[in-house]
mmCIF file with all atom_site columns, C-alpha atoms and ligand atoms in Angstrom:
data_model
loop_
_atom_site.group_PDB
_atom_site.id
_atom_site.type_symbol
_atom_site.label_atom_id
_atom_site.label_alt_id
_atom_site.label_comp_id
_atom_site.label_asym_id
_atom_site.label_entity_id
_atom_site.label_seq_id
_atom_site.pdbx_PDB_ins_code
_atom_site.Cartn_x
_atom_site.Cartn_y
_atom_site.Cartn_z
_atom_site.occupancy
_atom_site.B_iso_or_equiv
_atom_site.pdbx_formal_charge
_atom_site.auth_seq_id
_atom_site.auth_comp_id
_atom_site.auth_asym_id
_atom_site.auth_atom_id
_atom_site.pdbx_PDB_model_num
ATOM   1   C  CA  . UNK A 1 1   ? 76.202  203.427 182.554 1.00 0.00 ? 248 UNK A CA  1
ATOM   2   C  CA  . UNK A 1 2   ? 74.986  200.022 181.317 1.00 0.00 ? 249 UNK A CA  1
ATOM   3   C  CA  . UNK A 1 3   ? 75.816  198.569 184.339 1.00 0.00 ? 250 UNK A CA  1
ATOM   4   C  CA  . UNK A 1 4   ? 78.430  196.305 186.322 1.00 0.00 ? 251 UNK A CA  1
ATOM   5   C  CA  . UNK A 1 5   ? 78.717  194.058 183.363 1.00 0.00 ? 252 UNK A CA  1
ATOM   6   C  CA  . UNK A 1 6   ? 79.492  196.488 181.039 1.00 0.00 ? 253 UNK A CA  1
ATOM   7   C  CA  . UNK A 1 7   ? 82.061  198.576 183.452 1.00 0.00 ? 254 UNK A CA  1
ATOM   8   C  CA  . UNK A 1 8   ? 83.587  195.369 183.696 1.00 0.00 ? 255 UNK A CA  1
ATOM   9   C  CA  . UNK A 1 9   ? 83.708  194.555 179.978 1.00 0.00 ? 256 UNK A CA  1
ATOM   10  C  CA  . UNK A 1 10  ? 85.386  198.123 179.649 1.00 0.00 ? 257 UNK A CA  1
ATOM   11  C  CA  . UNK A 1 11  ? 87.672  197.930 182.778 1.00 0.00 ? 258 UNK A CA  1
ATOM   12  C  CA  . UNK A 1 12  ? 89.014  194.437 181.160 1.00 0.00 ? 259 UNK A CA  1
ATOM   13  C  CA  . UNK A 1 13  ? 89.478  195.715 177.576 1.00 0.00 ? 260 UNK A CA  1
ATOM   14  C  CA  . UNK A 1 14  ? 91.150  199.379 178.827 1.00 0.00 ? 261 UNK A CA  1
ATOM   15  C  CA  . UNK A 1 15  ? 94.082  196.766 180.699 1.00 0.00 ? 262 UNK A CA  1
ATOM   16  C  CA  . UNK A 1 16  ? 95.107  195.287 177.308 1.00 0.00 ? 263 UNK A CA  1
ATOM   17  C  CA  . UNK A 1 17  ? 98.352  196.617 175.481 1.00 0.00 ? 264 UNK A CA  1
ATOM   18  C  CA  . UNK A 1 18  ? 97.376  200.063 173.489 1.00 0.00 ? 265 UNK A CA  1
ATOM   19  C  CA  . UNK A 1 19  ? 93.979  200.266 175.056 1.00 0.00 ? 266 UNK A CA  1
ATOM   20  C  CA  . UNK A 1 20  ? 93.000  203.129 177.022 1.00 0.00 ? 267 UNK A CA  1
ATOM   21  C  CA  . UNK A 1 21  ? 89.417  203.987 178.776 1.00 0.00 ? 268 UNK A CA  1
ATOM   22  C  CA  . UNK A 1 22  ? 88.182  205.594 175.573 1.00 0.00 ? 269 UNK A CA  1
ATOM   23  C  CA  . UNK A 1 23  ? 89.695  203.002 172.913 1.00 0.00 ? 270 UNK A CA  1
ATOM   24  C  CA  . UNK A 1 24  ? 87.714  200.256 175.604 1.00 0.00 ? 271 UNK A CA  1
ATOM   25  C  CA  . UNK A 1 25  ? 84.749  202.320 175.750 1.00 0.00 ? 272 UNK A CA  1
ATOM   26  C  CA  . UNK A 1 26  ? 84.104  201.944 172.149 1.00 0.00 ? 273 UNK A CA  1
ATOM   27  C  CA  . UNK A 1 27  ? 85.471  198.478 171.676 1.00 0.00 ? 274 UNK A CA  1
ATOM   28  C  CA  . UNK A 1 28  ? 82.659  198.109 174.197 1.00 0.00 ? 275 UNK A CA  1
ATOM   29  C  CA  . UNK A 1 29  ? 80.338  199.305 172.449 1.00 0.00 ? 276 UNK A CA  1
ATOM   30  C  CA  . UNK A 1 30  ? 80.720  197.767 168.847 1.00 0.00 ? 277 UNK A CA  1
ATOM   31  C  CA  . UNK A 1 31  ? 80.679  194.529 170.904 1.00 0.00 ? 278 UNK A CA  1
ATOM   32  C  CA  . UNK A 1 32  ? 77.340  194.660 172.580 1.00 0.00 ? 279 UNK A CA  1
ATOM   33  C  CA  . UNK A 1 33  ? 75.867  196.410 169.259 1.00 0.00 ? 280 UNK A CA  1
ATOM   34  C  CA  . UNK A 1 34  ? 76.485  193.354 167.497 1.00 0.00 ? 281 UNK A CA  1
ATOM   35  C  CA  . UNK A 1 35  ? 76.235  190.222 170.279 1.00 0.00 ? 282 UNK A CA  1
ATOM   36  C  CA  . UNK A 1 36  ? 75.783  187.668 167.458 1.00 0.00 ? 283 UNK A CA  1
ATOM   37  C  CA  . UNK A 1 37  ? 78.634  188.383 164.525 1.00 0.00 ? 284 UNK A CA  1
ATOM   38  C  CA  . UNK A 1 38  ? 81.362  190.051 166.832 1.00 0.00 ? 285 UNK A CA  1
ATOM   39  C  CA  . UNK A 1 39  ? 80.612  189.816 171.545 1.00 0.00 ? 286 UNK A CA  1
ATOM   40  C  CA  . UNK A 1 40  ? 79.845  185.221 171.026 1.00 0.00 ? 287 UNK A CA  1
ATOM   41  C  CA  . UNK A 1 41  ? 83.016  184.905 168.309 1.00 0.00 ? 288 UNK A CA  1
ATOM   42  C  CA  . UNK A 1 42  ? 85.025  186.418 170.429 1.00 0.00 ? 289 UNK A CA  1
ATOM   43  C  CA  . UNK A 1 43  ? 84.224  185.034 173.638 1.00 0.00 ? 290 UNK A CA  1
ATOM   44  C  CA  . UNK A 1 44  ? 84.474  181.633 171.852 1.00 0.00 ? 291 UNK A CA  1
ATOM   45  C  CA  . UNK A 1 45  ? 87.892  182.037 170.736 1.00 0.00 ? 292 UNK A CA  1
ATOM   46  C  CA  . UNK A 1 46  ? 89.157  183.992 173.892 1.00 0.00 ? 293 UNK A CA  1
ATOM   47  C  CA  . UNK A 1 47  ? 87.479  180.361 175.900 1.00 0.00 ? 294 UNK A CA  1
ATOM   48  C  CA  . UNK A 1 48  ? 89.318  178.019 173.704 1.00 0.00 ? 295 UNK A CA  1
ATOM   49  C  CA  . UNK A 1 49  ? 92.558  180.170 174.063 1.00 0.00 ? 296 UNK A CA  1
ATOM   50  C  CA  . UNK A 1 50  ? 92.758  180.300 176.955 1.00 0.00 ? 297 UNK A CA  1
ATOM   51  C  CA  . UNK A 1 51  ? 91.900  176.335 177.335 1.00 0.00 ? 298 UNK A CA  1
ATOM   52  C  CA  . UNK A 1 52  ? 94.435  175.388 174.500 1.00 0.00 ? 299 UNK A CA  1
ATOM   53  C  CA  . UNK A 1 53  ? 97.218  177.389 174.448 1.00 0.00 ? 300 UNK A CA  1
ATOM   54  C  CA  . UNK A 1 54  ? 100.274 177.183 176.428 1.00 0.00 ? 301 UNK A CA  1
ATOM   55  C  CA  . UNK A 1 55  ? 103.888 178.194 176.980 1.00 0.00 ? 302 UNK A CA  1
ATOM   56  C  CA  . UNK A 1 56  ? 106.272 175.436 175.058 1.00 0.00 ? 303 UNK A CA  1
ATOM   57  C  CA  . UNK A 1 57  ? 108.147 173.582 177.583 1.00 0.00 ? 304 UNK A CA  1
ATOM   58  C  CA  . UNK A 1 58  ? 111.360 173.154 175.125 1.00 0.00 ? 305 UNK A CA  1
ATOM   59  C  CA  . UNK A 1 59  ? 111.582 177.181 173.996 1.00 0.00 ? 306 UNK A CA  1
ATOM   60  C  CA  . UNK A 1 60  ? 108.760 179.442 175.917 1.00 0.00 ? 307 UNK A CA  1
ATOM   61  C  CA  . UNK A 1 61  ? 106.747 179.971 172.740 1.00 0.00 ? 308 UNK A CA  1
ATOM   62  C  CA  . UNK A 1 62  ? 102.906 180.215 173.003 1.00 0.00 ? 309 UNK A CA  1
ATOM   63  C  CA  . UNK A 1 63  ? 100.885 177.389 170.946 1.00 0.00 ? 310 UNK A CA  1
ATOM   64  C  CA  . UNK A 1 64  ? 97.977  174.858 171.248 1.00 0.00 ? 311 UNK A CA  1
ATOM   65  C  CA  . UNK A 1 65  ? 100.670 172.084 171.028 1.00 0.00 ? 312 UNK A CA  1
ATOM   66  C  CA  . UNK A 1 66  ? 103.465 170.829 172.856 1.00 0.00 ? 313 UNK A CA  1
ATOM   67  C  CA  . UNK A 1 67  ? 106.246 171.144 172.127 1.00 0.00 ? 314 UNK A CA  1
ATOM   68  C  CA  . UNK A 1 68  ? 105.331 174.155 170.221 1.00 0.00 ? 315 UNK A CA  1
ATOM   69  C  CA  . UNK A 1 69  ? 105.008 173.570 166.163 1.00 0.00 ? 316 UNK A CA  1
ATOM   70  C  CA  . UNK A 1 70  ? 108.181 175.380 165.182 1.00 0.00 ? 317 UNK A CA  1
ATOM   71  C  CA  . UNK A 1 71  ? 110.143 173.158 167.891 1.00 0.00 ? 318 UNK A CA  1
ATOM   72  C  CA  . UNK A 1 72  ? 108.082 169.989 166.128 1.00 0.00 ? 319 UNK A CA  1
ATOM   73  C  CA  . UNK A 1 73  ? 108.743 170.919 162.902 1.00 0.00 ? 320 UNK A CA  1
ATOM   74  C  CA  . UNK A 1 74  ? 111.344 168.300 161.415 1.00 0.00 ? 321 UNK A CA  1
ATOM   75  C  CA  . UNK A 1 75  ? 111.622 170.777 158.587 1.00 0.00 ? 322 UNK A CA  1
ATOM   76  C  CA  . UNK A 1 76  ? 113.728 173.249 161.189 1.00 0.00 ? 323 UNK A CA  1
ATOM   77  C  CA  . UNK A 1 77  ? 117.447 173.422 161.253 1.00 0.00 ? 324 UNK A CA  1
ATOM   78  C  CA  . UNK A 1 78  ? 118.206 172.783 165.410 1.00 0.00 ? 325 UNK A CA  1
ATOM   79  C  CA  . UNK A 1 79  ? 122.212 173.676 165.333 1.00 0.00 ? 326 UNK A CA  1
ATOM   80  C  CA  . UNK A 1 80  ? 120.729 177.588 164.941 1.00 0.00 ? 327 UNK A CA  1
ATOM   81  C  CA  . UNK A 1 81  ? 118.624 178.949 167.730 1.00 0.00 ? 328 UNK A CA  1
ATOM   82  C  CA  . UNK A 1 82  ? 117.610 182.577 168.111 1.00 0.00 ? 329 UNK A CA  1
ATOM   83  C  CA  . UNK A 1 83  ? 117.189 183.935 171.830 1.00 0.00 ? 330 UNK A CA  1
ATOM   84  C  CA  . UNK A 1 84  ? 114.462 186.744 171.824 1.00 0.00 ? 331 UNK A CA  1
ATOM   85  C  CA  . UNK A 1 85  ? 113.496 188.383 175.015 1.00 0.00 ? 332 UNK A CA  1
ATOM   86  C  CA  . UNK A 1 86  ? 109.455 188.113 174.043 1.00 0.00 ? 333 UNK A CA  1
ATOM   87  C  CA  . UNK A 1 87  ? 107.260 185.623 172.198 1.00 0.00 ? 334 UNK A CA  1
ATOM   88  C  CA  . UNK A 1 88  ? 106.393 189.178 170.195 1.00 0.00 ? 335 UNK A CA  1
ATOM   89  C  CA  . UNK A 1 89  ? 109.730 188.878 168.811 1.00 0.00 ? 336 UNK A CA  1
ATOM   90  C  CA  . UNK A 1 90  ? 109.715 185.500 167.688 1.00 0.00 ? 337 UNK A CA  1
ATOM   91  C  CA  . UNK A 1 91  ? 106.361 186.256 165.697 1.00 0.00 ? 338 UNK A CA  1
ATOM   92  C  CA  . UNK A 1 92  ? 108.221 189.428 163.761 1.00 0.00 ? 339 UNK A CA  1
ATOM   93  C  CA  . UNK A 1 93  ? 111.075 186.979 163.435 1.00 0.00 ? 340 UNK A CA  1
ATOM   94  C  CA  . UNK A 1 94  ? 108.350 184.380 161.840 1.00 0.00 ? 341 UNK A CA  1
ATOM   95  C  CA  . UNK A 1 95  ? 106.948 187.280 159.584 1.00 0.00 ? 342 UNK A CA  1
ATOM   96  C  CA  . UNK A 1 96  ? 110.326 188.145 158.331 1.00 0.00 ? 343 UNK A CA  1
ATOM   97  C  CA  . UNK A 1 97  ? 110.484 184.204 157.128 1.00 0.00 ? 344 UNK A CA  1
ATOM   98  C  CA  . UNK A 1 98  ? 114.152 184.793 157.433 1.00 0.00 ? 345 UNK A CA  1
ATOM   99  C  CA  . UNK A 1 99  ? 115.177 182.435 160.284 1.00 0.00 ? 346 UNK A CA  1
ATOM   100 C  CA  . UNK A 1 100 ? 114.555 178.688 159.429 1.00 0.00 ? 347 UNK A CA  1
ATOM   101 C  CA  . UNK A 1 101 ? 116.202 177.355 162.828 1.00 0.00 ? 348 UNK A CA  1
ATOM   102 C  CA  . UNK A 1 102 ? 114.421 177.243 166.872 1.00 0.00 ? 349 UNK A CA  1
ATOM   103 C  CA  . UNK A 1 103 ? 113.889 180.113 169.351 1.00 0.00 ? 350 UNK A CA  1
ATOM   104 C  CA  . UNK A 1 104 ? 114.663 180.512 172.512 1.00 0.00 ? 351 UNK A CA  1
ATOM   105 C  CA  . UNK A 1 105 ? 112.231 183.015 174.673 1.00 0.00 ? 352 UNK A CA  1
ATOM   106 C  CA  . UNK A 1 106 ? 114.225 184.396 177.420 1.00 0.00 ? 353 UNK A CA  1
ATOM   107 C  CA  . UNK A 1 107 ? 110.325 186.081 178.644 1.00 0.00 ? 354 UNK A CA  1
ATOM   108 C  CA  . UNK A 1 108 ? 112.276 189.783 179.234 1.00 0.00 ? 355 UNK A CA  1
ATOM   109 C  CA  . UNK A 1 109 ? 115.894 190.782 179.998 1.00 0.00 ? 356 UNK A CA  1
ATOM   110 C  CA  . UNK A 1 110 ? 118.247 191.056 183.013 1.00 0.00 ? 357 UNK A CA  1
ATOM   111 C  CA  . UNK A 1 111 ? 117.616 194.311 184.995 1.00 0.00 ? 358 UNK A CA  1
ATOM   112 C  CA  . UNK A 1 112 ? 119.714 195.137 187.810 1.00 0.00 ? 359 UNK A CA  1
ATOM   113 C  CA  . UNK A 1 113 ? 117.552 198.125 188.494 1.00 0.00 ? 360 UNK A CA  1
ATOM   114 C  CA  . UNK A 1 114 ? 114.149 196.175 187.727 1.00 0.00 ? 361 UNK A CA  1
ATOM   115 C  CA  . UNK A 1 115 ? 115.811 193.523 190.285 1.00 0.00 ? 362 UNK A CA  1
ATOM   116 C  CA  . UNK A 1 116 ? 115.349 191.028 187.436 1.00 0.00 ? 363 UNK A CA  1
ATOM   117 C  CA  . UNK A 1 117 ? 117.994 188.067 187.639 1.00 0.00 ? 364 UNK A CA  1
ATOM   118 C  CA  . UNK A 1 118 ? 119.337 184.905 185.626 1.00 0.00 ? 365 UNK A CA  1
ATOM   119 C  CA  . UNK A 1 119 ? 116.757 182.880 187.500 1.00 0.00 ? 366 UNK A CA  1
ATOM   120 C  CA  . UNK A 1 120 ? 113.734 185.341 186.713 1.00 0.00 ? 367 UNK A CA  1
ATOM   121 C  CA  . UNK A 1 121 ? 114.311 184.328 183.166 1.00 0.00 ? 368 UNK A CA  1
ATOM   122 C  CA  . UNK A 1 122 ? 114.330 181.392 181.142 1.00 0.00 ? 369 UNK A CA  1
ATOM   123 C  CA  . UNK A 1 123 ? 117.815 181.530 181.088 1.00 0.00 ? 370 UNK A CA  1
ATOM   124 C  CA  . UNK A 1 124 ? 119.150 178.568 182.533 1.00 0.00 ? 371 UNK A CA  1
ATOM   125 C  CA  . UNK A 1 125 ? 117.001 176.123 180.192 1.00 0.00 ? 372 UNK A CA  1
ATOM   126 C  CA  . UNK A 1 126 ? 118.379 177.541 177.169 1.00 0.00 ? 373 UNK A CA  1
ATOM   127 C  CA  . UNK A 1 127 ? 121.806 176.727 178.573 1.00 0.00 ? 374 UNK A CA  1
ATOM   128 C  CA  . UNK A 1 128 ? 120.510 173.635 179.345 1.00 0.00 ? 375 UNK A CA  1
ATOM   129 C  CA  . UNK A 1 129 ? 119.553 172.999 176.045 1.00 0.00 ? 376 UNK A CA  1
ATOM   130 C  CA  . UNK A 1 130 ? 122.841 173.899 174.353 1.00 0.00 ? 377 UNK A CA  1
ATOM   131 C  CA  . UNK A 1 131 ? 124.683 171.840 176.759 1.00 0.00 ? 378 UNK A CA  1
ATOM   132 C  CA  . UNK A 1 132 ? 122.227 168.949 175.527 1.00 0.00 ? 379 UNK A CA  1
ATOM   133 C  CA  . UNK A 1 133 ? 124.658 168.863 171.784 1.00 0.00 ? 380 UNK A CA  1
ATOM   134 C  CA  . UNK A 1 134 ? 123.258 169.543 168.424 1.00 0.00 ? 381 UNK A CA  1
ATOM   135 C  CA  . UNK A 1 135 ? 123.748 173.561 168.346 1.00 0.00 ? 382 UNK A CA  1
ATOM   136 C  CA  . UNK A 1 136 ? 126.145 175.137 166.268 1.00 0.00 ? 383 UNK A CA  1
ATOM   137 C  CA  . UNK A 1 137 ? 125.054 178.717 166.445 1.00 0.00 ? 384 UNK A CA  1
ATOM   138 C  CA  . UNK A 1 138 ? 123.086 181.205 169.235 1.00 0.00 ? 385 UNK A CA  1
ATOM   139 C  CA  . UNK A 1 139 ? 121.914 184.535 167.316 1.00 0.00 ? 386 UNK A CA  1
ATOM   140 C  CA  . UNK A 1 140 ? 121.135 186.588 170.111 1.00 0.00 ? 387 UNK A CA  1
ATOM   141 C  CA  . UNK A 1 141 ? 118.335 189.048 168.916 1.00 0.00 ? 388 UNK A CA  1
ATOM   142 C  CA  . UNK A 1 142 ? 117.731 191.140 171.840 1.00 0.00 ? 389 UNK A CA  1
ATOM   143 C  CA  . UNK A 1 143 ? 116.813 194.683 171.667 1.00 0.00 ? 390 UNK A CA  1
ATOM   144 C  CA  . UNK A 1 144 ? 119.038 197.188 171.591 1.00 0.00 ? 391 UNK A CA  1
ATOM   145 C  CA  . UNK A 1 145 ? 118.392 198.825 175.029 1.00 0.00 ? 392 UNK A CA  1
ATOM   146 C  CA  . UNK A 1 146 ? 120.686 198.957 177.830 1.00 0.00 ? 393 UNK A CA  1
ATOM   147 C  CA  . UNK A 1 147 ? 119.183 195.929 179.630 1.00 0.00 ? 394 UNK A CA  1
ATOM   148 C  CA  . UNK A 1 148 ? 119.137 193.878 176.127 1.00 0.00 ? 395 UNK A CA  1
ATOM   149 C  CA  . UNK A 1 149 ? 122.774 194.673 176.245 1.00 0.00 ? 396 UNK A CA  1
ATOM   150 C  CA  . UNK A 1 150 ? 123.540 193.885 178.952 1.00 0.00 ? 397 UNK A CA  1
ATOM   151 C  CA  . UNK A 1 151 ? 121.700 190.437 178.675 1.00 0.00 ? 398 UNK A CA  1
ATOM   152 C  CA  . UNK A 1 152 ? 123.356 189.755 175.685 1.00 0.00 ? 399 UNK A CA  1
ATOM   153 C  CA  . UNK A 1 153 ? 126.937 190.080 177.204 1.00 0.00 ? 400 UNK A CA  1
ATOM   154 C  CA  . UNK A 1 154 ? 125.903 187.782 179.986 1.00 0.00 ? 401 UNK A CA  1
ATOM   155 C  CA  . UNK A 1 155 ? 124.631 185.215 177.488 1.00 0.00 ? 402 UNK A CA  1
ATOM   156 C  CA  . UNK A 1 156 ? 127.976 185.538 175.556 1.00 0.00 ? 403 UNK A CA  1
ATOM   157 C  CA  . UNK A 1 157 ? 130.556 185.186 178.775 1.00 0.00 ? 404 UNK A CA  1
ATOM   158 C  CA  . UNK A 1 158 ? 127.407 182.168 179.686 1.00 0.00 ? 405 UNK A CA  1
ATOM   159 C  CA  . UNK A 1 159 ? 127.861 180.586 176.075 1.00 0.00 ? 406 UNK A CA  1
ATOM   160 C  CA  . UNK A 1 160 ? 131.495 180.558 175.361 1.00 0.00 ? 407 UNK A CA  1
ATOM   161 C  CA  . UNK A 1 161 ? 132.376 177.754 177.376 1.00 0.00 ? 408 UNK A CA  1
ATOM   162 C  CA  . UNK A 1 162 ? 130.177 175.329 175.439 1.00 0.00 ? 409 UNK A CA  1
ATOM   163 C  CA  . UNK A 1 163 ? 131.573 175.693 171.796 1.00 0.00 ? 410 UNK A CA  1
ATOM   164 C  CA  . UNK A 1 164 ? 129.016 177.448 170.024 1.00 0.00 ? 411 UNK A CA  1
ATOM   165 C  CA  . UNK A 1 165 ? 129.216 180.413 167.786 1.00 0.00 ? 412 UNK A CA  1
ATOM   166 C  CA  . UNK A 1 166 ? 127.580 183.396 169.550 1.00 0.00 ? 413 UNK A CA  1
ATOM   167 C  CA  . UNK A 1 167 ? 126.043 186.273 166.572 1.00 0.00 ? 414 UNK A CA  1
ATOM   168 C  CA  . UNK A 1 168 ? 123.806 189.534 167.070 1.00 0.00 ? 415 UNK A CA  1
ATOM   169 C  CA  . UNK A 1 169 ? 121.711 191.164 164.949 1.00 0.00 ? 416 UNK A CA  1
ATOM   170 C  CA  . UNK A 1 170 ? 123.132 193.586 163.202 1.00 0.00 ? 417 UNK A CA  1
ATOM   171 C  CA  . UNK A 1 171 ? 122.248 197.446 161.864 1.00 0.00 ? 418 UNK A CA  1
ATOM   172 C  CA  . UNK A 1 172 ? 118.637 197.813 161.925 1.00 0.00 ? 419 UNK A CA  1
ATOM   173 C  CA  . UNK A 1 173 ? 117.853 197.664 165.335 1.00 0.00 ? 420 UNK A CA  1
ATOM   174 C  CA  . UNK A 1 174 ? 117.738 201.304 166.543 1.00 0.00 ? 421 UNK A CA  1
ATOM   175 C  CA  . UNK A 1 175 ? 119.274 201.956 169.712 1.00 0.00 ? 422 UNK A CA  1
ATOM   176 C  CA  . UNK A 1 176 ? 116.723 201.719 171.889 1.00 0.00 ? 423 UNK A CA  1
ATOM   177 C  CA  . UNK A 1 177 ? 114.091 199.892 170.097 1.00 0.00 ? 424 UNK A CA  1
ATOM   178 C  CA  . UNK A 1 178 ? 112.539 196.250 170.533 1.00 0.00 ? 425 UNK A CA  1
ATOM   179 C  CA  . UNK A 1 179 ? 112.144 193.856 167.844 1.00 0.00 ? 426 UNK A CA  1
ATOM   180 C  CA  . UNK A 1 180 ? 108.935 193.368 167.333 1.00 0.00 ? 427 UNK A CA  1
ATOM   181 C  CA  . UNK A 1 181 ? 107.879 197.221 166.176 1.00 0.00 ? 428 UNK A CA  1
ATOM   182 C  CA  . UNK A 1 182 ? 110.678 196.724 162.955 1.00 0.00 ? 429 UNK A CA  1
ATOM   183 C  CA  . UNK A 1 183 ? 109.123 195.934 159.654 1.00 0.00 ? 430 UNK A CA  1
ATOM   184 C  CA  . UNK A 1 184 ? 110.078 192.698 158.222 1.00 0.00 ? 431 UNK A CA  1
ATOM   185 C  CA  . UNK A 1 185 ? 112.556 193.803 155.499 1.00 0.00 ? 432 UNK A CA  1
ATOM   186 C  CA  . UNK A 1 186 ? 114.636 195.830 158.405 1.00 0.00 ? 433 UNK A CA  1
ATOM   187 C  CA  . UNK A 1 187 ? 114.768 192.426 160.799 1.00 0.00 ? 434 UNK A CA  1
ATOM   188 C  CA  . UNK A 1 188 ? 115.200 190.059 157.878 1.00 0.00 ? 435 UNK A CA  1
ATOM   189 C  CA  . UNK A 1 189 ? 118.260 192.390 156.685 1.00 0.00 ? 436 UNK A CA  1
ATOM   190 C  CA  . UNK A 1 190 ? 119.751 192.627 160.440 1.00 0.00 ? 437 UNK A CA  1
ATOM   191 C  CA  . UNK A 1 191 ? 119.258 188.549 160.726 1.00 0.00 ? 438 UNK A CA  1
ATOM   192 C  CA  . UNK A 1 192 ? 120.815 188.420 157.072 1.00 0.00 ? 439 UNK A CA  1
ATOM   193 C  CA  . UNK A 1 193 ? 124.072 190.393 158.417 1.00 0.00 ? 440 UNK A CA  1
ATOM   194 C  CA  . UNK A 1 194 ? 124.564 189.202 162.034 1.00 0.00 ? 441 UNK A CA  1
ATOM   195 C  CA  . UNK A 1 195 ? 127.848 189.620 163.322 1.00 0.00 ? 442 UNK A CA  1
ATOM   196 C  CA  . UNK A 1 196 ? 129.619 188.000 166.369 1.00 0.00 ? 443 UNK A CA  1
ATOM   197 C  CA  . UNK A 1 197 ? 128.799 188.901 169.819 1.00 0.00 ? 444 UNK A CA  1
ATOM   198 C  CA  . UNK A 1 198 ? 131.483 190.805 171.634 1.00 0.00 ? 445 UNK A CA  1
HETATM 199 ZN ZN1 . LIG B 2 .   ? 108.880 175.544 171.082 1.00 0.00 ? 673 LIG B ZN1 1
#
């Protein structure tokens, strides 16, 4: 119905996180109901996206500039950086307001049975950037799954070496559970009351 275009303007939308064939169907349709006010804003700002923004070279983050505005911003305390395993993360982090120091995106965790290694991550260029001087503190806000775990303890044994205090996020964080689907007063309180990393 409605014809290649349209199958592929459902097909597209269905692939995107919490969308299923129905959910795309009607998305669909509300966009070529209305081609002016929602299908050419949309377009427009998926075109420019996709132009401007890109992964920040210093922490992973996703912005039109580079290095990314919180890595720019002379206002942010760099002896503190916060390793989250998704840019998803750092935005809950950012809408918590709690954490005034960098990120590091590690873009997932280590996974011996996803095959995932140290070098699948962007692991080595946050130890690169510690080893640089200047940091005083790695909160390690992974979530509390199995693999986040087990990332975490690598990043620890990783991190001790180089004289910096290593923290976690504490209560909160169900076991489990990512980051990013924790309300802000839960993540700001687990930030608040980090503890050392074993
Ligand atoms: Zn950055």
């Amino acid at each position: 119905m409605g014809g290649p275009e349209v199958e592929r303007l459902i097909g597209l939308l269905a692939k995107l996180p919490g969308m299923g064939p129905r959910s795309a169907r009607r998305a669909a349709l509300r966009l070529l109901q209305e081609p002016e006010t929602r299908m050419a804003p949309l377009a427009a700002a998926l075109e420019e996206a996709a132009r401007m923004v890109r992964r920040c070279s210093l922490c992973g983050n996703l912005d039109s500039q580079d290095p990314c505005a919180i890595c720019a911003d002379p206002h942010r305390d760099r002896s503190t950086i916060c390793v989250v395993e998704g840019v998803s993360d750092l935005w809950a982090l950012e809408r918590a307001g709690v954490h005034r120091g960098l990120y590091h995106v590690l873009g997932g965790t280590l996974s011996a049975l996803g095959g995932v290694g140290p070098d699948d991550l962007n692991l080595r260029p946050l130890l690169a950037r510690i080893e640089a001087g200047g940091v005083a503190e790695v909160i390690l806000a992974l979530g509390a799954t199995v693999d986040g775990a087990a990332t975490a303890h690598w990043l620890s044994d990783r991190l001790r070496p180089l004289r910096v205090v290593v923290t976690r996020l504490a209560h909160g964080v169900p076991i489990g559970g990512a980051l990013d689907v924790l309300d802000e007063g839960t993540l700001a309180a687990a930030l608040r009351a980090r503890r050392p990393a074993q």
